[in-house]
mmCIF file of C-alpha atoms in Angstrom:
data_model
loop_
_atom_site.group_PDB
_atom_site.id
_atom_site.type_symbol
_atom_site.label_atom_id
_atom_site.label_comp_id
_atom_site.label_asym_id
_atom_site.label_seq_id
_atom_site.Cartn_x
_atom_site.Cartn_y
_atom_site.Cartn_z
ATOM 1 C CA MET A 1 125.548 -244.773 -214.872
ATOM 2 C CA PRO A 2 123.621 -245.943 -212.305
ATOM 3 C CA ARG A 3 119.653 -245.998 -212.317
ATOM 4 C CA ARG A 4 117.465 -244.068 -209.929
ATOM 5 C CA LEU A 5 114.773 -245.651 -208.285
ATOM 6 C CA ILE A 6 111.286 -243.174 -208.347
ATOM 7 C CA LEU A 7 109.417 -245.535 -206.083
ATOM 8 C CA SER A 8 110.808 -247.406 -202.817
ATOM 9 C CA ALA A 9 110.171 -251.234 -202.377
ATOM 10 C CA THR A 10 107.171 -250.061 -199.918
ATOM 11 C CA GLU A 11 105.201 -247.800 -202.239
ATOM 12 C CA ARG A 12 106.121 -250.488 -204.885
ATOM 13 C CA ASP A 13 104.563 -253.428 -203.157
ATOM 14 C CA THR A 14 101.362 -250.611 -202.248
ATOM 15 C CA LEU A 15 101.183 -250.250 -205.556
ATOM 16 C CA LEU A 16 101.390 -253.835 -207.166
ATOM 17 C CA ALA A 17 99.236 -255.264 -203.875
ATOM 18 C CA LEU A 18 96.127 -257.212 -204.918
ATOM 19 C CA PRO A 19 92.922 -255.899 -203.527
ATOM 20 C CA GLU A 20 91.272 -258.137 -200.898
ATOM 21 C CA SER A 21 88.495 -256.042 -199.395
ATOM 22 C CA GLN A 22 85.050 -256.858 -200.863
ATOM 23 C CA ASP A 23 84.876 -253.314 -202.362
ATOM 24 C CA ASP A 24 87.771 -253.188 -203.812
ATOM 25 C CA LEU A 25 87.352 -256.754 -205.724
ATOM 26 C CA ILE A 26 83.458 -255.717 -206.739
ATOM 27 C CA ARG A 27 85.468 -252.583 -207.932
ATOM 28 C CA TYR A 28 87.997 -254.189 -209.860
ATOM 29 C CA TYR A 29 87.601 -257.671 -210.640
ATOM 30 C CA THR A 30 83.580 -257.507 -211.582
ATOM 31 C CA PHE A 31 83.037 -259.065 -215.209
ATOM 32 C CA ASN A 32 80.495 -257.566 -217.963
ATOM 33 C CA ASP A 33 78.468 -259.742 -220.171
ATOM 34 C CA SER A 34 81.075 -259.242 -222.670
ATOM 35 C CA ASP A 35 83.861 -260.825 -220.613
ATOM 36 C CA LEU A 36 81.914 -263.334 -219.281
ATOM 37 C CA SER A 37 81.017 -264.208 -222.817
ATOM 38 C CA LEU A 38 84.878 -264.589 -223.643
ATOM 39 C CA ILE A 39 85.656 -266.511 -220.207
ATOM 40 C CA ARG A 40 83.072 -269.771 -220.407
ATOM 41 C CA GLN A 41 84.733 -270.239 -223.826
ATOM 42 C CA ARG A 42 87.466 -272.065 -221.653
ATOM 43 C CA ARG A 43 86.617 -275.583 -221.521
ATOM 44 C CA GLY A 44 86.724 -276.931 -217.463
ATOM 45 C CA ASP A 45 86.610 -274.934 -214.763
ATOM 46 C CA ALA A 46 90.344 -274.633 -214.115
ATOM 47 C CA ASN A 47 90.535 -273.001 -217.862
ATOM 48 C CA ARG A 48 88.039 -270.915 -217.346
ATOM 49 C CA LEU A 49 89.034 -269.501 -213.769
ATOM 50 C CA GLY A 50 92.757 -269.369 -214.468
ATOM 51 C CA PHE A 51 91.876 -267.303 -217.747
ATOM 52 C CA ALA A 52 89.023 -265.148 -215.645
ATOM 53 C CA VAL A 53 92.209 -264.577 -212.898
ATOM 54 C CA GLN A 54 94.892 -263.552 -216.073
ATOM 55 C CA LEU A 55 91.936 -260.749 -217.157
ATOM 56 C CA CYS A 56 91.618 -259.351 -213.763
ATOM 57 C CA LEU A 57 94.956 -258.741 -213.372
ATOM 58 C CA LEU A 58 96.200 -257.412 -216.333
ATOM 59 C CA ARG A 59 93.704 -254.934 -215.768
ATOM 60 C CA TYR A 60 94.438 -254.405 -212.258
ATOM 61 C CA PRO A 61 97.502 -253.919 -211.242
ATOM 62 C CA GLY A 62 98.501 -254.656 -214.975
ATOM 63 C CA TYR A 63 100.450 -257.635 -214.737
ATOM 64 C CA ALA A 64 100.403 -261.301 -215.343
ATOM 65 C CA LEU A 65 100.630 -263.621 -212.723
ATOM 66 C CA GLY A 66 103.673 -265.996 -212.660
ATOM 67 C CA THR A 67 104.246 -269.665 -212.207
ATOM 68 C CA ASP A 68 105.311 -269.508 -208.342
ATOM 69 C CA SER A 69 103.170 -266.259 -207.738
ATOM 70 C CA GLU A 70 100.408 -266.847 -204.757
ATOM 71 C CA LEU A 71 96.826 -265.439 -205.446
ATOM 72 C CA PRO A 72 95.261 -264.270 -202.162
ATOM 73 C CA GLU A 73 91.970 -266.480 -201.125
ATOM 74 C CA PRO A 74 89.405 -263.841 -201.773
ATOM 75 C CA VAL A 75 90.577 -263.324 -204.919
ATOM 76 C CA ILE A 76 90.309 -266.748 -206.195
ATOM 77 C CA LEU A 77 86.532 -266.764 -204.297
ATOM 78 C CA TRP A 78 85.320 -263.474 -206.122
ATOM 79 C CA VAL A 79 86.363 -264.535 -209.770
ATOM 80 C CA ALA A 80 85.201 -268.217 -209.258
ATOM 81 C CA LYS A 81 81.602 -266.928 -207.937
ATOM 82 C CA GLN A 82 81.560 -265.271 -211.105
ATOM 83 C CA VAL A 83 82.467 -267.428 -213.535
ATOM 84 C CA GLN A 84 80.479 -269.941 -211.898
ATOM 85 C CA ALA A 85 83.829 -272.856 -211.155
ATOM 86 C CA GLU A 86 85.025 -274.034 -207.616
ATOM 87 C CA PRO A 87 87.966 -272.604 -206.247
ATOM 88 C CA ALA A 88 89.723 -275.690 -205.568
ATOM 89 C CA SER A 89 90.314 -276.051 -209.489
ATOM 90 C CA TRP A 90 92.863 -272.958 -208.614
ATOM 91 C CA ALA A 91 95.075 -275.777 -207.586
ATOM 92 C CA LYS A 92 94.911 -277.561 -210.552
#
């Protein structure tokens, strides 16, 4: 039996798109003290930044980043600033 599609491809892309505006980054990707405590347990900028990004994406829009996925630069910069990591460590 064929499946029915609830959302069109455009609607699905819109729903799963990552925020890029400063207001949306603040709304969805701001860490509280408990989050920062958990993130700071990771060693090295690359590990802290990677863990923090995965935490953000699991909360909104609700999926883990794949190995071949690209992340918008504003997301990396905002998360790196909060966890006091070098944004360049994301490439590692």
